mmCIF file of C-alpha atoms in Angstrom:
data_model
loop_
_atom_site.group_PDB
_atom_site.id
_atom_site.type_symbol
_atom_site.label_atom_id
_atom_site.label_comp_id
_atom_site.label_asym_id
_atom_site.label_seq_id
_atom_site.Cartn_x
_atom_site.Cartn_y
_atom_site.Cartn_z
ATOM 1 C CA MET G 1 79.115 -99.010 118.054
ATOM 2 C CA PRO G 2 76.163 -96.943 116.768
ATOM 3 C CA GLU G 3 72.719 -98.040 117.937
ATOM 4 C CA THR G 4 70.058 -98.911 115.364
ATOM 5 C CA VAL G 5 66.512 -100.200 115.690
ATOM 6 C CA ARG G 6 67.947 -103.743 115.393
ATOM 7 C CA GLY G 7 70.736 -103.023 117.881
ATOM 8 C CA PRO G 8 74.352 -101.840 117.616
ATOM 9 C CA VAL G 9 76.190 -102.148 114.302
ATOM 10 C CA ALA G 10 79.880 -101.894 113.500
ATOM 11 C CA GLU G 11 79.427 -99.584 110.501
ATOM 12 C CA LEU G 12 76.561 -97.409 109.303
ATOM 13 C CA GLY G 13 77.909 -97.112 105.753
ATOM 14 C CA ALA G 14 76.336 -94.563 103.419
ATOM 15 C CA THR G 15 73.830 -92.668 105.557
ATOM 16 C CA LEU G 16 71.001 -90.215 104.929
ATOM 17 C CA MET G 17 70.968 -88.149 108.110
ATOM 18 C CA HIS G 18 67.446 -86.700 108.136
ATOM 19 C CA GLU G 19 64.551 -88.967 107.155
ATOM 20 C CA HIS G 20 61.347 -90.360 108.637
ATOM 21 C CA VAL G 21 59.749 -93.787 108.415
ATOM 22 C CA PHE G 22 56.259 -92.973 109.711
ATOM 23 C CA GLY G 23 54.568 -89.752 110.760
ATOM 24 C CA LEU G 24 51.318 -90.635 112.504
ATOM 25 C CA SER G 25 48.387 -88.865 114.147
ATOM 26 C CA PRO G 26 47.428 -91.213 116.983
ATOM 27 C CA GLU G 27 44.248 -89.446 118.063
ATOM 28 C CA ILE G 28 42.942 -89.550 114.490
ATOM 29 C CA LEU G 29 43.893 -93.216 114.152
ATOM 30 C CA TRP G 30 42.200 -94.059 117.441
ATOM 31 C CA ASN G 31 38.958 -92.265 116.631
ATOM 32 C CA TRP G 32 38.507 -92.512 112.850
ATOM 33 C CA PRO G 33 40.259 -95.718 111.817
ATOM 34 C CA ASP G 34 38.160 -96.004 108.649
ATOM 35 C CA LEU G 35 39.609 -92.935 106.919
ATOM 36 C CA PRO G 36 40.920 -93.501 103.359
ATOM 37 C CA GLU G 37 44.499 -93.063 104.538
ATOM 38 C CA ASP G 38 43.895 -95.942 106.928
ATOM 39 C CA TRP G 39 46.646 -97.263 109.120
ATOM 40 C CA ASP G 40 47.278 -100.967 108.744
ATOM 41 C CA LEU G 41 50.624 -101.649 110.378
ATOM 42 C CA GLU G 42 51.609 -104.687 108.368
ATOM 43 C CA ARG G 43 50.643 -103.176 105.023
ATOM 44 C CA ARG G 44 52.371 -99.882 105.741
ATOM 45 C CA ALA G 45 55.431 -101.662 107.138
ATOM 46 C CA ARG G 46 55.808 -103.720 103.964
ATOM 47 C CA GLU G 47 55.367 -100.609 101.809
ATOM 48 C CA ALA G 48 58.033 -98.795 103.832
ATOM 49 C CA ALA G 49 60.411 -101.753 103.685
ATOM 50 C CA GLY G 50 60.005 -101.836 99.906
ATOM 51 C CA LYS G 51 60.997 -98.179 99.682
ATOM 52 C CA LEU G 52 64.032 -98.802 101.893
ATOM 53 C CA ASP G 53 65.017 -101.862 99.846
ATOM 54 C CA ALA G 54 65.004 -99.653 96.743
ATOM 55 C CA LEU G 55 67.229 -97.214 98.615
ATOM 56 C CA LYS G 56 69.612 -100.034 99.503
ATOM 57 C CA ALA G 57 69.833 -100.936 95.819
ATOM 58 C CA GLU G 58 71.020 -97.371 95.188
ATOM 59 C CA GLY G 59 73.894 -97.846 97.646
ATOM 60 C CA VAL G 60 72.486 -96.310 100.836
ATOM 61 C CA ASP G 61 72.891 -98.438 103.959
ATOM 62 C CA THR G 62 71.342 -96.365 106.764
ATOM 63 C CA ILE G 63 68.727 -93.724 107.442
ATOM 64 C CA VAL G 64 68.458 -91.651 110.593
ATOM 65 C CA ASP G 65 64.771 -91.512 111.519
ATOM 66 C CA LEU G 66 64.279 -88.139 113.212
ATOM 67 C CA THR G 67 60.643 -88.746 114.110
ATOM 68 C CA VAL G 68 60.350 -87.707 117.744
ATOM 69 C CA VAL G 69 57.479 -86.799 120.064
ATOM 70 C CA GLY G 70 55.420 -84.167 118.259
ATOM 71 C CA LEU G 71 55.842 -85.836 114.870
ATOM 72 C CA GLY G 72 53.895 -89.031 115.516
ATOM 73 C CA ARG G 73 56.664 -91.407 116.601
ATOM 74 C CA TYR G 74 55.568 -95.032 116.999
ATOM 75 C CA VAL G 75 58.626 -97.225 117.348
ATOM 76 C CA PRO G 76 56.887 -100.652 117.312
ATOM 77 C CA ALA G 77 55.890 -99.942 113.697
ATOM 78 C CA VAL G 78 59.443 -98.934 112.820
ATOM 79 C CA GLN G 79 60.682 -102.153 114.438
ATOM 80 C CA ARG G 80 58.475 -104.130 112.060
ATOM 81 C CA VAL G 81 59.918 -102.242 109.081
ATOM 82 C CA SER G 82 63.419 -102.964 110.331
ATOM 83 C CA GLU G 83 62.621 -106.679 110.375
ATOM 84 C CA LEU G 84 61.673 -106.513 106.704
ATOM 85 C CA THR G 85 64.627 -104.561 105.269
ATOM 86 C CA GLU G 86 68.411 -104.666 105.347
ATOM 87 C CA VAL G 87 68.643 -100.890 105.709
ATOM 88 C CA ASN G 88 69.760 -99.745 109.150
ATOM 89 C CA ILE G 89 67.351 -97.371 110.878
ATOM 90 C CA VAL G 90 68.726 -95.112 113.607
ATOM 91 C CA ALA G 91 66.097 -93.825 116.044
ATOM 92 C CA ALA G 92 66.051 -90.417 117.719
ATOM 93 C CA THR G 93 64.628 -88.843 120.842
ATOM 94 C CA GLY G 94 63.620 -85.306 121.643
ATOM 95 C CA LEU G 95 60.554 -83.174 121.133
ATOM 96 C CA TYR G 96 59.353 -81.255 118.081
ATOM 97 C CA THR G 97 57.634 -77.918 118.557
ATOM 98 C CA TYR G 98 58.014 -74.391 117.225
ATOM 99 C CA ASP G 99 56.412 -72.833 120.289
ATOM 100 C CA ALA G 100 54.391 -74.344 123.136
ATOM 101 C CA LEU G 101 55.049 -77.777 124.609
ATOM 102 C CA PRO G 102 52.424 -80.532 124.534
ATOM 103 C CA PRO G 103 50.196 -80.180 127.630
ATOM 104 C CA TYR G 104 51.769 -83.215 129.317
ATOM 105 C CA PHE G 105 55.014 -81.245 129.575
ATOM 106 C CA GLY G 106 53.593 -77.727 129.291
ATOM 107 C CA ASN G 107 51.596 -78.180 132.517
ATOM 108 C CA ARG G 108 54.602 -79.548 134.381
ATOM 109 C CA GLY G 109 57.942 -78.004 135.170
ATOM 110 C CA PRO G 110 59.274 -74.598 136.240
ATOM 111 C CA GLY G 111 57.068 -71.699 135.184
ATOM 112 C CA SER G 112 54.136 -73.931 134.264
ATOM 113 C CA LEU G 113 50.616 -73.691 135.661
ATOM 114 C CA PHE G 114 51.196 -76.483 138.172
ATOM 115 C CA GLY G 115 54.973 -76.340 138.578
ATOM 116 C CA GLY G 116 57.090 -79.289 139.623
ATOM 117 C CA PRO G 117 60.216 -80.799 138.072
ATOM 118 C CA ASP G 118 60.974 -80.688 134.356
ATOM 119 C CA ARG G 119 61.025 -84.324 133.209
ATOM 120 C CA LEU G 120 62.029 -83.760 129.587
ATOM 121 C CA ALA G 121 65.721 -84.590 130.043
ATOM 122 C CA GLU G 122 64.797 -87.635 132.137
ATOM 123 C CA PHE G 123 62.630 -88.972 129.303
ATOM 124 C CA PHE G 124 65.302 -88.288 126.682
ATOM 125 C CA VAL G 125 68.036 -90.012 128.691
ATOM 126 C CA ARG G 126 65.819 -93.044 129.239
ATOM 127 C CA ASP G 127 65.211 -93.331 125.482
ATOM 128 C CA LEU G 128 68.975 -93.244 124.906
ATOM 129 C CA THR G 129 70.118 -95.565 127.667
ATOM 130 C CA GLU G 130 67.223 -97.965 128.345
ATOM 131 C CA GLY G 131 65.055 -97.863 125.245
ATOM 132 C CA ILE G 132 61.948 -96.182 123.865
ATOM 133 C CA GLY G 133 58.758 -97.281 125.581
ATOM 134 C CA ARG G 134 58.809 -101.051 126.029
ATOM 135 C CA THR G 135 60.503 -101.742 122.683
ATOM 136 C CA GLY G 136 64.091 -102.022 123.884
ATOM 137 C CA VAL G 137 65.082 -99.814 120.942
ATOM 138 C CA LYS G 138 67.659 -97.267 122.041
ATOM 139 C CA ALA G 139 67.715 -93.848 120.444
ATOM 140 C CA ALA G 140 71.097 -92.655 119.203
ATOM 141 C CA MET G 141 70.449 -88.977 118.461
ATOM 142 C CA LEU G 142 68.747 -86.023 120.126
ATOM 143 C CA LYS G 143 66.491 -83.613 118.235
ATOM 144 C CA CYS G 144 65.175 -80.140 119.028
ATOM 145 C CA ALA G 145 63.540 -77.459 116.902
ATOM 146 C CA SER G 146 62.965 -73.755 116.511
ATOM 147 C CA ASP G 147 61.481 -72.031 113.487
ATOM 148 C CA HIS G 148 60.229 -68.623 112.318
ATOM 149 C CA LEU G 149 59.025 -67.743 115.832
ATOM 150 C CA GLY G 150 62.578 -67.963 117.129
ATOM 151 C CA MET G 151 63.611 -69.425 120.468
ATOM 152 C CA THR G 152 60.265 -69.377 122.269
ATOM 153 C CA LYS G 153 60.021 -70.374 125.927
ATOM 154 C CA GLY G 154 58.786 -73.820 124.919
ATOM 155 C CA CYS G 155 61.596 -74.316 122.425
ATOM 156 C CA GLU G 156 64.169 -73.169 124.948
ATOM 157 C CA ARG G 157 62.950 -75.740 127.473
ATOM 158 C CA VAL G 158 63.441 -78.483 124.886
ATOM 159 C CA PHE G 159 66.898 -77.209 123.926
ATOM 160 C CA ARG G 160 67.926 -77.098 127.584
ATOM 161 C CA ALA G 161 66.690 -80.632 128.158
ATOM 162 C CA VAL G 162 68.411 -81.865 124.992
ATOM 163 C CA ALA G 163 71.669 -80.252 126.136
ATOM 164 C CA GLU G 164 71.330 -81.898 129.545
ATOM 165 C CA ALA G 165 70.701 -85.313 127.991
ATOM 166 C CA HIS G 166 73.615 -84.797 125.592
ATOM 167 C CA LEU G 167 76.001 -83.945 128.412
ATOM 168 C CA GLU G 168 74.864 -87.008 130.366
ATOM 169 C CA THR G 169 75.000 -89.508 127.504
ATOM 170 C CA GLY G 170 77.278 -88.055 124.813
ATOM 171 C CA ALA G 171 74.579 -88.509 122.144
ATOM 172 C CA PRO G 172 74.865 -86.108 119.190
ATOM 173 C CA ILE G 173 72.258 -83.419 118.578
ATOM 174 C CA THR G 174 70.404 -82.403 115.430
ATOM 175 C CA THR G 175 68.088 -79.444 115.066
ATOM 176 C CA HIS G 176 65.270 -78.203 112.908
ATOM 177 C CA SER G 177 66.245 -74.641 112.039
ATOM 178 C CA HIS G 178 64.753 -71.734 110.102
ATOM 179 C CA SER G 179 67.393 -70.690 107.606
ATOM 180 C CA ALA G 180 65.581 -67.599 106.327
ATOM 181 C CA SER G 181 66.017 -65.932 109.737
ATOM 182 C CA LYS G 182 69.490 -67.461 110.281
ATOM 183 C CA GLY G 183 68.016 -69.386 113.191
ATOM 184 C CA GLY G 184 70.930 -71.807 113.406
ATOM 185 C CA LEU G 185 73.065 -69.081 115.000
ATOM 186 C CA GLU G 186 70.596 -68.591 117.842
ATOM 187 C CA GLN G 187 70.537 -72.352 118.334
ATOM 188 C CA GLN G 188 74.320 -72.480 118.474
ATOM 189 C CA ASP G 189 74.416 -69.611 120.985
ATOM 190 C CA LEU G 190 72.049 -71.370 123.385
ATOM 191 C CA LEU G 191 73.579 -74.828 123.060
ATOM 192 C CA GLU G 192 77.109 -73.489 123.509
ATOM 193 C CA SER G 193 76.030 -71.520 126.608
ATOM 194 C CA LEU G 194 74.731 -74.805 128.059
ATOM 195 C CA GLY G 195 78.102 -76.518 127.647
ATOM 196 C CA VAL G 196 77.450 -78.368 124.383
ATOM 197 C CA ASP G 197 80.430 -78.929 122.080
ATOM 198 C CA LEU G 198 79.119 -77.515 118.793
ATOM 199 C CA THR G 199 81.123 -80.064 116.811
ATOM 200 C CA ARG G 200 78.555 -82.602 118.087
ATOM 201 C CA VAL G 201 75.648 -80.657 116.561
ATOM 202 C CA VAL G 202 73.979 -80.832 113.138
ATOM 203 C CA ILE G 203 72.117 -77.638 112.210
ATOM 204 C CA GLY G 204 69.227 -79.174 110.297
ATOM 205 C CA HIS G 205 67.761 -77.625 107.136
ATOM 206 C CA ALA G 206 70.818 -75.437 106.630
ATOM 207 C CA GLY G 207 70.530 -76.392 102.962
ATOM 208 C CA ASP G 208 67.403 -74.231 102.698
ATOM 209 C CA SER G 209 69.789 -71.270 102.622
ATOM 210 C CA THR G 210 71.921 -69.930 99.788
ATOM 211 C CA ASP G 211 73.606 -67.399 102.097
ATOM 212 C CA VAL G 212 77.235 -68.516 102.030
ATOM 213 C CA ALA G 213 78.223 -66.094 104.809
ATOM 214 C CA TYR G 214 75.591 -67.569 107.131
ATOM 215 C CA LEU G 215 76.644 -71.139 106.393
ATOM 216 C CA GLU G 216 80.329 -70.250 106.783
ATOM 217 C CA GLU G 217 79.534 -68.828 110.224
ATOM 218 C CA LEU G 218 77.785 -72.032 111.309
ATOM 219 C CA VAL G 219 80.726 -74.111 110.078
ATOM 220 C CA ALA G 220 83.290 -71.819 111.693
ATOM 221 C CA ARG G 221 81.742 -72.605 115.068
ATOM 222 C CA GLY G 222 82.197 -76.317 114.403
ATOM 223 C CA SER G 223 78.713 -77.603 113.586
ATOM 224 C CA TYR G 224 77.643 -79.802 110.699
ATOM 225 C CA LEU G 225 75.263 -78.446 108.077
ATOM 226 C CA GLY G 226 72.155 -80.505 107.365
ATOM 227 C CA MET G 227 71.716 -80.292 103.583
ATOM 228 C CA ASP G 228 68.661 -82.399 104.117
ATOM 229 C CA ARG G 229 65.559 -81.218 102.287
ATOM 230 C CA PHE G 230 66.313 -82.299 98.739
ATOM 231 C CA GLY G 231 63.003 -82.632 96.950
ATOM 232 C CA ILE G 232 61.184 -79.874 98.865
ATOM 233 C CA GLU G 233 61.521 -77.337 96.098
ATOM 234 C CA THR G 234 58.893 -74.872 97.287
ATOM 235 C CA ILE G 235 61.354 -73.817 99.998
ATOM 236 C CA SER G 236 64.463 -73.943 97.832
ATOM 237 C CA PRO G 237 64.629 -75.268 94.256
ATOM 238 C CA PHE G 238 66.840 -78.135 93.126
ATOM 239 C CA GLU G 239 69.226 -75.781 91.333
ATOM 240 C CA ASP G 240 69.882 -73.751 94.492
ATOM 241 C CA ARG G 241 70.199 -76.795 96.727
ATOM 242 C CA VAL G 242 72.846 -78.505 94.606
ATOM 243 C CA ALA G 243 74.629 -75.212 93.907
ATOM 244 C CA ILE G 244 75.102 -74.401 97.594
ATOM 245 C CA VAL G 245 76.427 -77.878 98.386
ATOM 246 C CA ALA G 246 78.857 -77.658 95.474
ATOM 247 C CA GLU G 247 79.954 -74.185 96.582
ATOM 248 C CA MET G 248 80.553 -75.280 100.160
ATOM 249 C CA CYS G 249 82.532 -78.284 98.901
ATOM 250 C CA ALA G 250 84.637 -75.949 96.744
ATOM 251 C CA ARG G 251 85.303 -73.913 99.893
ATOM 252 C CA GLY G 252 86.611 -77.008 101.653
ATOM 253 C CA HIS G 253 83.594 -77.830 103.810
ATOM 254 C CA ALA G 254 82.660 -81.338 102.630
ATOM 255 C CA GLY G 255 83.754 -82.520 106.068
ATOM 256 C CA ARG G 256 80.967 -80.481 107.643
ATOM 257 C CA MET G 257 77.914 -81.429 105.584
ATOM 258 C CA VAL G 258 75.439 -84.308 105.684
ATOM 259 C CA LEU G 259 72.701 -85.132 103.170
ATOM 260 C CA GLY G 260 69.049 -86.143 103.254
ATOM 261 C CA HIS G 261 65.487 -85.475 102.090
ATOM 262 C CA ASP G 262 63.403 -85.080 105.269
ATOM 263 C CA SER G 263 61.023 -87.508 103.550
ATOM 264 C CA TYR G 264 58.536 -90.040 104.928
ATOM 265 C CA CYS G 265 57.749 -93.590 103.903
ATOM 266 C CA PHE G 266 54.201 -92.905 105.127
ATOM 267 C CA ASN G 267 52.823 -89.713 106.652
ATOM 268 C CA ASP G 268 49.125 -89.349 107.417
ATOM 269 C CA ARG G 269 49.465 -85.581 107.886
ATOM 270 C CA PHE G 270 49.643 -84.873 104.171
ATOM 271 C CA ASP G 271 47.624 -86.035 101.188
ATOM 272 C CA ALA G 272 50.023 -88.368 99.379
ATOM 273 C CA ASP G 273 48.589 -87.634 95.914
ATOM 274 C CA VAL G 274 48.918 -83.883 96.402
ATOM 275 C CA VAL G 275 52.484 -84.265 97.651
ATOM 276 C CA ARG G 276 53.431 -86.379 94.629
ATOM 277 C CA ARG G 277 52.001 -83.800 92.226
ATOM 278 C CA ARG G 278 53.541 -80.752 93.880
ATOM 279 C CA HIS G 279 56.835 -82.324 94.956
ATOM 280 C CA PRO G 280 57.567 -85.065 92.402
ATOM 281 C CA ARG G 281 61.180 -85.470 93.557
ATOM 282 C CA TYR G 282 60.361 -85.602 97.265
ATOM 283 C CA HIS G 283 61.247 -89.248 97.860
ATOM 284 C CA LEU G 284 64.071 -91.385 99.247
ATOM 285 C CA LEU G 285 65.786 -91.992 95.896
ATOM 286 C CA HIS G 286 66.208 -88.346 94.846
ATOM 287 C CA VAL G 287 69.670 -87.860 96.380
ATOM 288 C CA SER G 288 71.040 -91.049 94.828
ATOM 289 C CA ARG G 289 69.486 -90.671 91.388
ATOM 290 C CA ASP G 290 69.460 -86.905 90.842
ATOM 291 C CA VAL G 291 71.492 -85.000 93.420
ATOM 292 C CA LEU G 292 74.746 -86.960 93.431
ATOM 293 C CA PRO G 293 75.098 -87.047 89.612
ATOM 294 C CA GLU G 294 74.473 -83.286 89.478
ATOM 295 C CA LEU G 295 77.016 -82.637 92.234
ATOM 296 C CA ARG G 296 79.579 -84.639 90.290
ATOM 297 C CA ARG G 297 78.812 -82.594 87.174
ATOM 298 C CA ARG G 298 79.539 -79.492 89.232
ATOM 299 C CA GLY G 299 82.962 -80.722 90.289
ATOM 300 C CA VAL G 300 82.206 -82.374 93.617
ATOM 301 C CA THR G 301 84.561 -85.354 93.897
ATOM 302 C CA ASP G 302 83.733 -88.903 94.884
ATOM 303 C CA ASP G 303 85.910 -88.421 97.968
ATOM 304 C CA GLN G 304 83.793 -85.433 99.008
ATOM 305 C CA ILE G 305 80.571 -87.356 98.414
ATOM 306 C CA HIS G 306 81.944 -90.244 100.482
ATOM 307 C CA GLN G 307 82.796 -87.768 103.225
ATOM 308 C CA MET G 308 79.255 -86.392 103.323
ATOM 309 C CA LEU G 309 77.524 -89.776 103.142
ATOM 310 C CA VAL G 310 79.902 -92.043 105.089
ATOM 311 C CA GLY G 311 82.697 -90.224 106.891
ATOM 312 C CA ASN G 312 80.692 -87.464 108.547
ATOM 313 C CA PRO G 313 77.894 -89.728 109.853
ATOM 314 C CA ARG G 314 80.569 -92.075 111.197
ATOM 315 C CA ARG G 315 82.176 -89.219 113.102
ATOM 316 C CA ILE G 316 78.848 -87.870 114.363
ATOM 317 C CA PHE G 317 77.935 -91.223 115.915
ATOM 318 C CA ALA G 318 81.450 -92.152 117.043
#
């Protein structure tokens, strides 16, 4: 059964595969706790639970929280949210960087200043099998990233560790990819060379692209496409995002796409008022209220929508 923050569940139901509950900056919170965007766990947890309850009312049962090290993961806060909402929250492990590793890992391991063993895979496996920190919450998905810089040495170390943890535990993998440079192909090449079955991989942010040939190539190698940034229209506008999903469905690929927003319930790294003004549809309800009706208008069937929201997540976590 899939693991969630509350423990294993029999069914995930309708699932958004790329979201975040909290994105935090611990050193800022430790040193300047009186900033306007102050962090009060109970207040923020209740706000987040309210947003998830609204999502539940729209028919979504589960979110996959892809906040890992590098994005301000703090699982005790997510546990409190989970106590306050019926929505399932699936936790992830991994490390988020486009280039260099955080010094804790960058100064350890092969090729580093001080050498020694690479402990990344060890940490990831522990999160998956024993729990994150002292919370007892087991992660259920692995995450790695590369962006416009390509597969830097730091990124490659994370990908190798993620592959090792995947092979040891069977946990599925999701990536952050840079669609403009067709970065998902480079990710597939490396993961496949490390023994990863690409049918267990979601190429995240594939929906940023309108290049059908690129997306067809990713699908042909077996991976899922993360159509998961609905609401971030500065990268790709609403019209393009729904059009590419509809086109890929028409080509028979509903069984290889998952949906999401890449949104946060609370993120101290951005000014919330500015985000609301510039990205008014960047919120958890956009897929349910705007995207799905538009997909239906474009000929996407309810069976295909069910496949993307329910069937594919079920298979990914099987």
